[in-house]
Tab-separated table of C-alpha atoms and ligand atoms in Angstrom:
chain	number	residue	atom	x	y	z
A	1	MET	CA	19.638	13.808	-19.091
A	2	LYS	CA	20.363	16.090	-16.114
A	3	PHE	CA	19.902	14.388	-12.762
A	4	GLN	CA	18.574	15.979	-9.660
A	5	ALA	CA	18.814	14.858	-6.015
A	6	PRO	CA	15.897	12.658	-4.884
A	7	LYS	CA	12.877	14.579	-3.598
A	8	GLY	CA	13.012	15.937	-0.130
A	9	VAL	CA	16.643	15.279	0.876
A	10	SER	CA	18.810	17.900	2.527
A	11	GLU	CA	22.271	18.467	1.090
A	12	TYR	CA	24.950	21.015	1.641
A	13	VAL	CA	27.316	22.420	-0.918
A	14	PRO	CA	29.722	25.454	-0.607
A	15	PRO	CA	29.452	28.058	0.751
A	16	ARG	CA	26.547	26.882	2.916
A	17	SER	CA	28.269	23.585	3.703
A	18	ASN	CA	30.827	25.594	5.672
A	19	ALA	CA	28.123	26.917	8.009
A	20	PHE	CA	26.628	23.356	8.290
A	21	ALA	CA	30.089	22.054	9.220
A	22	TRP	CA	30.475	24.705	11.783
A	23	VAL	CA	27.042	23.860	13.389
A	24	ARG	CA	28.011	20.196	13.504
A	25	SER	CA	31.484	20.625	14.911
A	26	THR	CA	30.250	23.143	17.502
A	27	LEU	CA	27.601	20.708	18.808
A	28	GLU	CA	30.039	17.744	18.612
A	29	HIS	CA	32.580	19.652	20.677
A	30	THR	CA	29.911	20.676	23.269
A	31	ILE	CA	28.922	16.966	23.616
A	32	SER	CA	32.389	15.543	23.744
A	33	SER	CA	33.583	18.201	26.290
A	34	ALA	CA	31.098	16.466	28.703
A	35	GLY	CA	32.823	13.095	28.265
A	36	TYR	CA	30.518	11.494	25.678
A	37	GLN	CA	32.366	9.325	23.182
A	38	LEU	CA	31.708	8.642	19.479
A	39	LEU	CA	29.715	5.775	18.147
A	40	GLU	CA	30.078	5.439	14.385
A	41	LEU	CA	27.108	3.277	13.425
A	42	PRO	CA	25.611	1.742	10.278
A	43	ILE	CA	22.809	3.737	8.637
A	44	PHE	CA	20.791	0.529	8.102
A	45	GLU	CA	19.715	-1.969	10.731
A	46	ASP	CA	17.498	-5.073	10.822
A	47	THR	CA	13.922	-3.847	10.406
A	48	ASP	CA	12.775	-5.643	13.574
A	49	LEU	CA	14.955	-3.418	15.732
A	50	PHE	CA	12.733	-0.414	14.756
A	51	THR	CA	9.364	-2.092	14.552
A	52	ARG	CA	9.547	-3.272	18.154
A	53	ILE	CA	9.914	0.276	19.465
A	54	GLY	CA	7.207	2.317	17.800
A	55	ALA	CA	4.154	0.478	16.462
A	56	SER	CA	1.836	3.404	17.251
A	57	THR	CA	4.101	6.149	15.778
A	58	ASP	CA	4.082	7.573	12.259
A	59	VAL	CA	7.829	7.379	12.256
A	60	VAL	CA	7.851	3.577	12.489
A	61	SER	CA	4.554	2.523	10.944
A	62	LYS	CA	4.343	4.861	7.960
A	63	GLU	CA	7.636	6.539	7.311
A	64	MET	CA	10.429	3.931	7.239
A	65	TYR	CA	12.562	3.159	4.192
A	66	THR	CA	12.392	-0.586	4.384
A	67	PHE	CA	13.631	-3.017	1.650
A	68	GLU	CA	14.896	-6.560	1.193
A	69	ASP	CA	18.585	-6.865	0.705
A	70	ARG	CA	20.169	-9.375	-1.748
A	71	GLY	CA	20.199	-11.998	0.941
A	72	GLY	CA	16.455	-11.691	1.535
A	73	ARG	CA	16.800	-9.907	4.936
A	74	SER	CA	14.530	-7.013	5.763
A	75	ILE	CA	16.611	-3.869	6.231
A	76	THR	CA	15.610	-0.377	7.192
A	77	LEU	CA	17.349	2.992	6.815
A	78	ARG	CA	17.605	4.239	10.292
A	79	PRO	CA	14.704	6.693	11.100
A	80	GLU	CA	16.343	7.575	14.429
A	81	GLY	CA	19.419	6.827	16.399
A	82	THR	CA	18.592	5.763	19.871
A	83	VAL	CA	17.780	2.068	19.280
A	84	GLY	CA	20.851	1.600	16.994
A	85	ALA	CA	22.960	3.158	19.737
A	86	LEU	CA	21.510	0.864	22.379
A	87	ARG	CA	21.936	-2.171	20.086
A	88	ALA	CA	25.613	-1.237	19.619
A	89	VAL	CA	26.165	-0.580	23.420
A	90	ASN	CA	24.649	-4.005	24.214
A	91	GLU	CA	26.375	-5.808	21.455
A	92	HIS	CA	29.810	-4.496	22.442
A	93	GLY	CA	29.163	-4.666	26.216
A	94	LEU	CA	29.783	-0.967	26.787
A	95	ASP	CA	27.238	-1.218	29.569
A	96	ARG	CA	29.326	-3.814	31.437
A	97	GLY	CA	31.825	-1.161	32.641
A	98	SER	CA	31.309	1.966	34.697
A	99	LEU	CA	27.844	3.530	34.300
A	100	PRO	CA	26.388	5.548	32.746
A	101	ALA	CA	27.802	4.548	29.330
A	102	LYS	CA	28.085	7.942	27.638
A	103	VAL	CA	27.968	7.911	23.794
A	104	TYR	CA	27.070	10.213	20.880
A	105	TYR	CA	26.558	9.764	17.096
A	106	CYS	CA	26.036	11.976	14.147
A	107	GLY	CA	24.892	11.467	10.615
A	108	PRO	CA	22.005	11.036	8.278
A	109	PHE	CA	18.577	9.687	9.235
A	110	PHE	CA	15.593	8.807	6.976
A	111	ARG	CA	11.902	9.376	7.298
A	112	ALA	CA	9.461	9.291	4.336
A	113	GLU	CA	7.711	12.428	5.450
A	114	ARG	CA	6.064	15.074	3.271
A	115	PRO	CA	8.970	17.334	2.576
A	116	GLN	CA	8.785	21.071	3.502
A	117	LYS	CA	11.188	23.707	4.943
A	118	GLY	CA	12.975	22.051	7.829
A	119	ARG	CA	11.471	18.592	7.232
A	120	TYR	CA	13.348	16.243	4.941
A	121	ARG	CA	13.396	12.587	3.952
A	122	GLN	CA	17.092	12.400	4.554
A	123	PHE	CA	18.063	14.736	7.476
A	124	TYR	CA	20.983	15.114	9.767
A	125	SER	CA	21.026	14.717	13.519
A	126	ILE	CA	23.456	14.569	16.353
A	127	GLY	CA	22.399	12.409	19.306
A	128	ILE	CA	23.671	11.578	22.754
A	129	GLU	CA	22.756	8.756	25.081
A	130	ALA	CA	23.666	8.160	28.798
A	131	ILE	CA	22.836	4.609	29.590
A	132	GLY	CA	22.512	2.732	32.872
A	133	THR	CA	22.073	5.281	35.576
A	134	HIS	CA	18.898	6.682	37.110
A	135	ASP	CA	19.734	10.086	38.625
A	136	ALA	CA	17.851	13.413	38.222
A	137	ALA	CA	21.195	15.190	37.922
A	138	LEU	CA	21.913	13.115	34.750
A	139	ASP	CA	18.621	14.179	33.258
A	140	ALA	CA	19.557	17.827	34.008
A	141	GLU	CA	23.044	17.371	32.524
A	142	ILE	CA	21.642	15.948	29.312
A	143	ILE	CA	19.255	18.852	28.937
A	144	SER	CA	21.967	21.358	29.807
A	145	ILE	CA	24.300	19.887	27.141
A	146	ALA	CA	21.655	20.591	24.458
A	147	ASP	CA	21.094	24.007	25.805
A	148	ALA	CA	24.860	24.741	25.994
A	149	GLY	CA	25.112	23.622	22.317
A	150	PHE	CA	22.466	26.009	21.230
A	151	LYS	CA	24.026	28.792	23.226
A	152	LYS	CA	27.371	28.090	21.659
A	153	LEU	CA	25.712	28.437	18.195
A	154	GLY	CA	24.666	31.955	19.329
A	155	LEU	CA	20.966	31.083	19.477
A	156	THR	CA	18.729	33.039	21.768
A	157	LYS	CA	15.205	32.654	20.395
A	158	TYR	CA	14.462	29.108	21.611
A	159	ARG	CA	12.490	27.640	24.460
A	160	LEU	CA	12.663	24.461	26.451
A	161	GLU	CA	9.451	22.511	27.200
A	162	MET	CA	9.433	19.656	29.480
A	163	THR	CA	7.105	17.063	31.136
A	164	SER	CA	7.376	13.820	32.908
A	165	LEU	CA	5.856	10.580	31.710
A	166	GLY	CA	6.539	9.100	35.173
A	167	ASP	CA	7.474	5.489	36.100
A	168	SER	CA	5.468	2.514	34.955
A	169	GLU	CA	2.996	2.687	37.915
A	170	SER	CA	2.217	6.340	37.139
A	171	ARG	CA	1.688	5.543	33.470
A	172	ALA	CA	-0.514	2.507	34.280
A	173	ALA	CA	-2.743	4.501	36.552
A	174	HIS	CA	-3.128	7.271	34.101
A	175	ARG	CA	-3.788	4.865	31.252
A	176	VAL	CA	-6.770	3.366	32.957
A	177	ASP	CA	-8.496	6.734	33.243
A	178	LEU	CA	-7.336	7.954	29.776
A	179	VAL	CA	-8.699	4.842	28.050
A	180	LYS	CA	-12.006	5.276	29.848
A	181	PHE	CA	-12.107	8.893	28.805
A	182	ILE	CA	-11.277	8.062	25.188
A	183	ALA	CA	-13.930	5.314	25.063
A	184	GLY	CA	-16.508	8.046	25.674
A	185	LEU	CA	-15.359	10.048	22.642
A	186	ASP	CA	-16.807	9.960	19.098
A	187	LEU	CA	-13.688	8.872	17.118
A	188	ASP	CA	-13.185	7.320	13.663
A	189	GLU	CA	-11.928	3.734	13.588
A	190	GLU	CA	-8.296	4.640	12.546
A	191	THR	CA	-7.997	7.014	15.530
A	192	LYS	CA	-9.469	4.447	17.908
A	193	GLU	CA	-6.880	1.948	16.707
A	194	ARG	CA	-4.062	4.466	17.287
A	195	ALA	CA	-5.432	5.088	20.754
A	196	ASN	CA	-5.500	1.278	21.372
A	197	LEU	CA	-1.779	1.043	20.647
A	198	ASN	CA	-0.893	4.194	22.680
A	199	PRO	CA	-3.678	6.428	24.046
A	200	LEU	CA	-1.087	9.270	24.621
A	201	ARG	CA	-0.892	9.582	20.862
A	202	LEU	CA	-4.244	11.400	20.749
A	203	PHE	CA	-2.741	14.363	22.552
A	204	ASP	CA	-0.575	14.685	19.512
A	205	ASP	CA	-3.354	14.670	17.020
A	206	LYS	CA	-3.182	17.745	14.649
A	207	ARG	CA	-6.876	17.893	13.905
A	208	VAL	CA	-8.810	20.673	15.720
A	209	GLU	CA	-11.825	18.469	16.484
A	210	VAL	CA	-9.650	15.781	18.162
A	211	ARG	CA	-7.738	18.572	20.053
A	212	ASP	CA	-11.088	19.928	21.320
A	213	LEU	CA	-12.266	16.497	22.388
A	214	MET	CA	-9.031	15.988	24.213
A	215	ALA	CA	-9.133	19.317	26.082
A	216	ASN	CA	-10.612	17.733	29.242
A	217	ALA	CA	-8.586	14.418	29.124
A	218	PRO	CA	-6.759	13.417	32.170
A	219	ILE	CA	-3.139	14.559	32.265
A	220	LEU	CA	-0.356	12.166	33.137
A	221	LEU	CA	1.399	14.752	35.320
A	222	ASP	CA	-1.598	14.505	37.776
A	223	TYR	CA	-0.881	10.761	38.141
A	224	LEU	CA	2.762	10.819	38.931
A	225	SER	CA	3.823	8.495	41.855
A	226	PRO	CA	5.504	10.144	44.743
A	227	GLU	CA	8.854	8.969	43.522
A	228	SER	CA	8.319	10.209	39.981
A	229	LYS	CA	7.040	13.577	41.294
A	230	ALA	CA	10.109	14.020	43.556
A	231	ASN	CA	12.421	12.955	40.655
A	232	PHE	CA	10.860	15.467	38.200
A	233	ALA	CA	10.947	18.213	40.937
A	234	GLU	CA	14.772	17.541	41.350
A	235	VAL	CA	15.330	17.806	37.635
A	236	GLN	CA	13.744	21.143	37.709
A	237	LEU	CA	15.708	22.244	40.672
A	238	HIS	CA	19.036	21.416	38.976
A	239	LEU	CA	17.964	23.205	35.828
A	240	THR	CA	17.005	26.305	37.748
A	241	ALA	CA	20.323	26.206	39.585
A	242	MET	CA	22.075	26.237	36.187
A	243	GLY	CA	19.985	29.269	35.090
A	244	ILE	CA	18.189	27.187	32.278
A	245	ALA	CA	14.589	28.435	31.763
A	246	PHE	CA	11.895	25.975	30.960
A	247	THR	CA	8.114	25.619	30.760
A	248	ILE	CA	6.099	22.556	31.639
A	249	ASN	CA	3.994	21.341	28.798
A	250	PRO	CA	1.962	18.402	30.176
A	251	ARG	CA	0.396	17.681	26.829
A	252	MET	CA	3.718	17.119	25.104
A	253	VAL	CA	4.008	13.894	23.155
A	254	ARG	CA	7.159	12.845	21.572
A	255	GLY	CA	7.153	11.248	18.073
A	256	LEU	CA	8.538	7.913	19.338
A	257	ASP	CA	6.969	5.460	21.710
A	258	TYR	CA	9.834	4.538	24.101
A	259	TYR	CA	9.787	7.541	26.391
A	260	THR	CA	9.337	7.365	30.102
A	261	GLY	CA	10.031	9.960	32.879
A	262	THR	CA	11.609	13.212	31.937
A	263	THR	CA	10.959	14.191	28.359
A	264	PHE	CA	11.664	17.501	26.571
A	265	GLU	CA	11.837	19.506	23.496
A	266	PHE	CA	13.673	22.582	22.301
A	267	VAL	CA	11.453	24.835	20.082
A	268	HIS	CA	12.758	27.679	18.060
A	269	ASP	CA	10.484	30.673	17.615
A	270	LEU	CA	11.508	31.682	14.068
A	271	LEU	CA	11.206	28.419	12.266
A	272	GLY	CA	7.551	28.201	11.536
A	273	ALA	CA	5.779	24.807	11.429
A	274	GLN	CA	8.957	22.639	11.872
A	275	SER	CA	10.160	24.366	14.976
A	276	GLY	CA	11.570	21.448	16.957
A	277	ILE	CA	15.332	21.860	16.979
A	278	GLY	CA	15.972	19.107	19.418
A	279	GLY	CA	14.326	16.733	21.848
A	280	GLY	CA	14.658	13.631	23.910
A	281	GLY	CA	14.034	12.005	27.235
A	282	ARG	CA	14.229	8.941	29.328
A	283	TYR	CA	13.565	5.518	27.896
A	284	ASP	CA	13.783	3.230	30.888
A	285	GLY	CA	12.490	0.019	29.451
A	286	LEU	CA	14.099	0.202	26.045
A	287	MET	CA	17.465	-1.668	26.609
A	288	GLY	CA	15.566	-4.667	28.022
A	289	GLU	CA	13.126	-4.576	25.116
A	290	ILE	CA	15.871	-4.975	22.489
A	291	GLY	CA	17.403	-7.865	24.441
A	292	GLY	CA	19.952	-6.094	26.673
A	293	GLN	CA	20.071	-5.643	30.426
A	294	ASP	CA	17.138	-4.116	32.374
A	295	ILE	CA	18.893	-0.742	32.583
A	296	THR	CA	17.715	2.794	32.168
A	297	GLY	CA	18.788	5.560	29.686
A	298	ILE	CA	18.310	9.116	28.662
A	299	GLY	CA	19.336	11.151	25.715
A	300	PHE	CA	18.411	13.687	22.972
A	301	GLY	CA	18.715	14.268	19.300
A	302	ILE	CA	19.321	17.694	17.734
A	303	GLY	CA	18.324	18.311	14.135
A	304	LEU	CA	21.379	19.734	12.394
A	305	ASP	CA	19.302	21.055	9.374
A	306	ARG	CA	16.988	22.904	11.754
A	307	ALA	CA	19.818	24.170	13.964
A	308	LEU	CA	21.423	25.648	10.780
A	309	LEU	CA	18.092	27.273	9.764
A	310	ALA	CA	17.796	28.774	13.270
A	311	VAL	CA	21.368	30.069	13.007
A	312	GLU	CA	20.461	31.665	9.674
A	313	ALA	CA	17.065	32.934	11.027
A	314	GLU	CA	18.868	34.714	13.876
A	315	ALA	CA	21.553	35.953	11.520
A	316	VAL	CA	24.366	34.606	13.603
A	317	VAL	CA	27.770	35.645	12.327
A	318	ILE	CA	29.635	32.419	11.778
A	319	PRO	CA	33.379	32.488	12.408
A	320	GLU	CA	35.089	32.226	9.026
A	321	SER	CA	37.556	29.664	10.037
A	322	PHE	CA	37.091	27.927	6.730
A	323	ALA	CA	38.607	30.899	4.715
A	324	SER	CA	42.273	30.647	3.902
A	325	ASP	CA	45.016	32.557	5.528
A	326	LEU	CA	47.006	33.076	2.373
A	327	PHE	CA	46.292	32.905	-1.409
A	328	ILE	CA	49.366	32.465	-3.525
A	329	ILE	CA	49.429	33.548	-7.247
A	330	PRO	CA	52.389	32.078	-9.080
A	331	MET	CA	53.459	33.809	-12.451
A	332	GLY	CA	55.377	31.245	-14.671
A	333	GLN	CA	56.764	27.787	-14.559
A	334	SER	CA	59.399	28.029	-11.912
A	335	ALA	CA	57.192	30.191	-9.660
A	336	LYS	CA	54.509	27.476	-9.760
A	337	SER	CA	57.073	24.969	-8.571
A	338	ALA	CA	58.223	27.248	-5.764
A	339	ALA	CA	54.579	28.177	-4.916
A	340	LEU	CA	53.618	24.514	-4.516
A	341	LYS	CA	56.529	24.049	-2.142
A	342	TYR	CA	55.886	27.177	-0.062
A	343	ALA	CA	52.130	26.269	0.163
A	344	ALA	CA	52.976	22.685	1.365
A	345	ASP	CA	55.448	24.114	3.976
A	346	LEU	CA	52.996	26.647	5.317
A	347	ARG	CA	50.145	24.146	5.472
A	348	SER	CA	52.367	21.809	7.551
A	349	ALA	CA	53.107	24.796	9.779
A	350	GLY	CA	49.343	25.018	10.408
A	351	PHE	CA	48.268	27.769	7.921
A	352	LYS	CA	45.471	27.414	5.474
A	353	VAL	CA	46.900	28.203	1.994
A	354	GLU	CA	45.437	28.247	-1.538
A	355	LEU	CA	47.065	28.556	-4.892
A	356	ALA	CA	45.847	30.056	-8.166
A	357	PHE	CA	45.830	27.470	-11.000
A	358	GLY	CA	45.468	27.776	-14.769
A	359	ASP	CA	47.870	30.542	-15.911
A	360	ARG	CA	45.272	33.286	-15.579
A	361	ALA	CA	46.026	36.988	-16.079
A	362	LEU	CA	47.233	38.679	-12.882
A	363	LYS	CA	43.970	40.693	-12.713
A	364	THR	CA	41.795	37.611	-12.960
A	365	ALA	CA	43.945	35.756	-10.340
A	366	MET	CA	43.551	38.756	-7.953
A	367	LYS	CA	39.799	38.578	-8.274
A	368	MET	CA	39.974	34.910	-7.445
A	369	ALA	CA	42.081	35.696	-4.342
A	370	ASP	CA	39.434	38.249	-3.324
A	371	LYS	CA	36.555	35.833	-3.782
A	372	SER	CA	38.254	33.114	-1.850
A	373	GLY	CA	37.968	35.138	1.355
A	374	ALA	CA	41.708	34.650	2.115
A	375	ARG	CA	43.171	37.133	4.667
A	376	TYR	CA	46.429	37.774	2.661
A	377	SER	CA	47.602	37.210	-0.825
A	378	LEU	CA	50.913	37.315	-2.631
A	379	VAL	CA	52.093	37.259	-6.251
A	380	LEU	CA	55.252	35.087	-6.774
A	381	GLY	CA	57.149	35.770	-10.010
A	382	ASP	CA	60.706	35.337	-11.293
A	383	SER	CA	61.935	38.648	-9.780
A	384	GLU	CA	60.510	37.762	-6.320
A	385	LEU	CA	62.276	34.317	-6.522
A	386	ALA	CA	65.480	36.072	-7.517
A	387	ASN	CA	65.743	38.594	-4.714
A	388	GLY	CA	63.967	36.391	-2.029
A	389	THR	CA	61.340	38.878	-0.989
A	390	VAL	CA	57.635	39.244	-1.730
A	391	GLU	CA	54.769	41.798	-1.181
A	392	VAL	CA	52.196	40.364	1.103
A	393	LYS	CA	48.936	42.008	0.671
A	394	GLU	CA	46.297	42.249	3.379
A	395	MET	CA	42.985	41.679	1.521
A	396	SER	CA	40.592	43.725	3.826
A	397	SER	CA	42.791	46.984	3.754
A	398	GLY	CA	44.790	46.566	0.592
A	399	THR	CA	48.088	47.452	2.331
A	400	ALA	CA	51.095	45.385	1.482
A	401	ILE	CA	54.301	44.747	3.343
A	402	SER	CA	57.600	43.298	2.038
A	403	VAL	CA	58.406	39.950	3.555
A	404	ARG	CA	61.443	37.582	3.055
A	405	LEU	CA	60.286	34.285	1.410
A	406	ASP	CA	62.059	32.251	4.056
A	407	SER	CA	60.201	33.987	6.847
A	408	LEU	CA	56.681	33.735	5.452
A	409	ALA	CA	55.431	31.638	8.354
A	410	SER	CA	56.521	34.023	11.116
A	411	ALA	CA	55.200	36.986	9.099
A	412	LEU	CA	51.757	35.318	8.775
A	413	LYS	CA	51.676	34.671	12.537
B	1	HAM	P1	13.270	13.220	17.193
B	1	HAM	O1	12.665	14.336	17.987
B	1	HAM	O2	12.370	12.387	16.397
B	1	HAM	O3	14.015	12.371	18.326
B	1	HAM	O4	14.367	13.784	16.310
B	1	HAM	C1	15.380	14.593	16.744
B	1	HAM	C2	15.518	15.938	16.009
B	1	HAM	O5	15.730	15.619	14.667
B	1	HAM	C3	14.175	16.704	16.099
B	1	HAM	O6	14.119	17.539	17.146
B	1	HAM	C4	14.327	17.582	14.739
B	1	HAM	O7	15.130	18.708	14.989
B	1	HAM	C5	15.112	16.666	13.878
B	1	HAM	N1	14.206	16.012	12.875
B	1	HAM	C6	13.322	14.984	13.035
B	1	HAM	N2	12.800	14.665	11.827
B	1	HAM	C7	13.292	15.456	10.873
B	1	HAM	C8	13.045	15.669	9.455
B	1	HAM	N3	12.202	14.963	8.796
B	1	HAM	N4	13.731	16.688	8.850
B	1	HAM	C9	14.540	17.481	9.545
B	1	HAM	N5	14.855	17.293	10.784
B	1	HAM	C10	14.170	16.354	11.518
B	1	HAM	C11	14.747	11.299	18.068
B	1	HAM	O8	15.010	10.879	16.943
B	1	HAM	C12	15.214	10.546	19.335
B	1	HAM	N6	16.121	9.494	18.914
B	1	HAM	C13	16.006	11.495	20.185
B	1	HAM	C14	16.481	10.909	21.448
B	1	HAM	C15	17.734	10.485	21.746
B	1	HAM	N7	15.693	10.559	22.495
B	1	HAM	C16	16.511	9.920	23.400
B	1	HAM	N8	17.661	9.834	22.976
């Protein structure tokens, strides 16, 4: 029986895994250069941690991989990273020092969605959270870090959409009118129930008839308290000062329930239906809700699978840092032994070096060197060992120069 990967998972094998690794390390570097530090977290958590944050959302109510472990506990494969990060920050007291606590995480997430291009049941995401400080400049920094990451990936065809969900007074005032408005609509029971849990969800409904009905619904932005309004204006001011373009989308609804204040999404123009390459926002009541201090927070998650698809759609040329500097072809027993030693020495001097294995004919070995993408190759035989020099061939041009075996490192440099 030939096995296949489970339906709808994303996985990366060479050569594409090199591009995936480059996307991940580029984003990771962008994030850590702003002083955010790594959280390495479990991929499963107590189910309750997730259920308390998103009863009205598909992510939590329909798409979780939940099971009982051998001790009879209910466990869920993490569908998102924010609550797990807050759980860890609270558990380890990272929010008892200087604030904001600035953390990031990276890895697989799980949602039992209908798979399609850019939408997987196991997908990869990198996320960042700044916990414990309410400052419009922090909101702008968070957004600018995502933007800088996309720019570092060479992306240009993406847009930033933003809105503000305001403070609790703004949301309460809006909710009164929105609930009144929704009560006057002709909706099926299931939709009414969704609206009961979170009336904002109806802005997110994909059905045209519901969209039409919601066209005249009251918009939260019109209900912002003076403080929320001023705060959102300041976020926009900072972004403009940084040269980051954005549009206001007052009907934006994120797929998770915990958002407050500034919320945002990055949308890529070439990705079709699954165009959200990253998104996030403030979640000012969340830490308190999972048993921590009553402190604020803001963050984002970037989908690595989609970021890679965007890189490919824009035909970004990826730096080939994964190709080797040198490919060594040993001919014969004593040459193999010497080649192993030269390769090890050159690697510890910082070069990427590969060897040909398996006693192939010289022609076949040269083809392997070519395919490896290495910049240089050399053939090491008994005569090279005897006279201490070797021909180092530049693969792109085919030109070769004679190099002393004991000065290979300086020649490669
Ligand atoms: P999210 O928007 O649900 O936010 O997910 C973050 C990103 O993960 C999305 O923008 C998208 O690129 C990617 N993504 C989501 N679902 C899938 C899927 N099924 N297949 C492939 N990619 C996917 C969050 O999860 C929040 N925790 C972000 C956040 C952090 N908010 C505040 N802090």
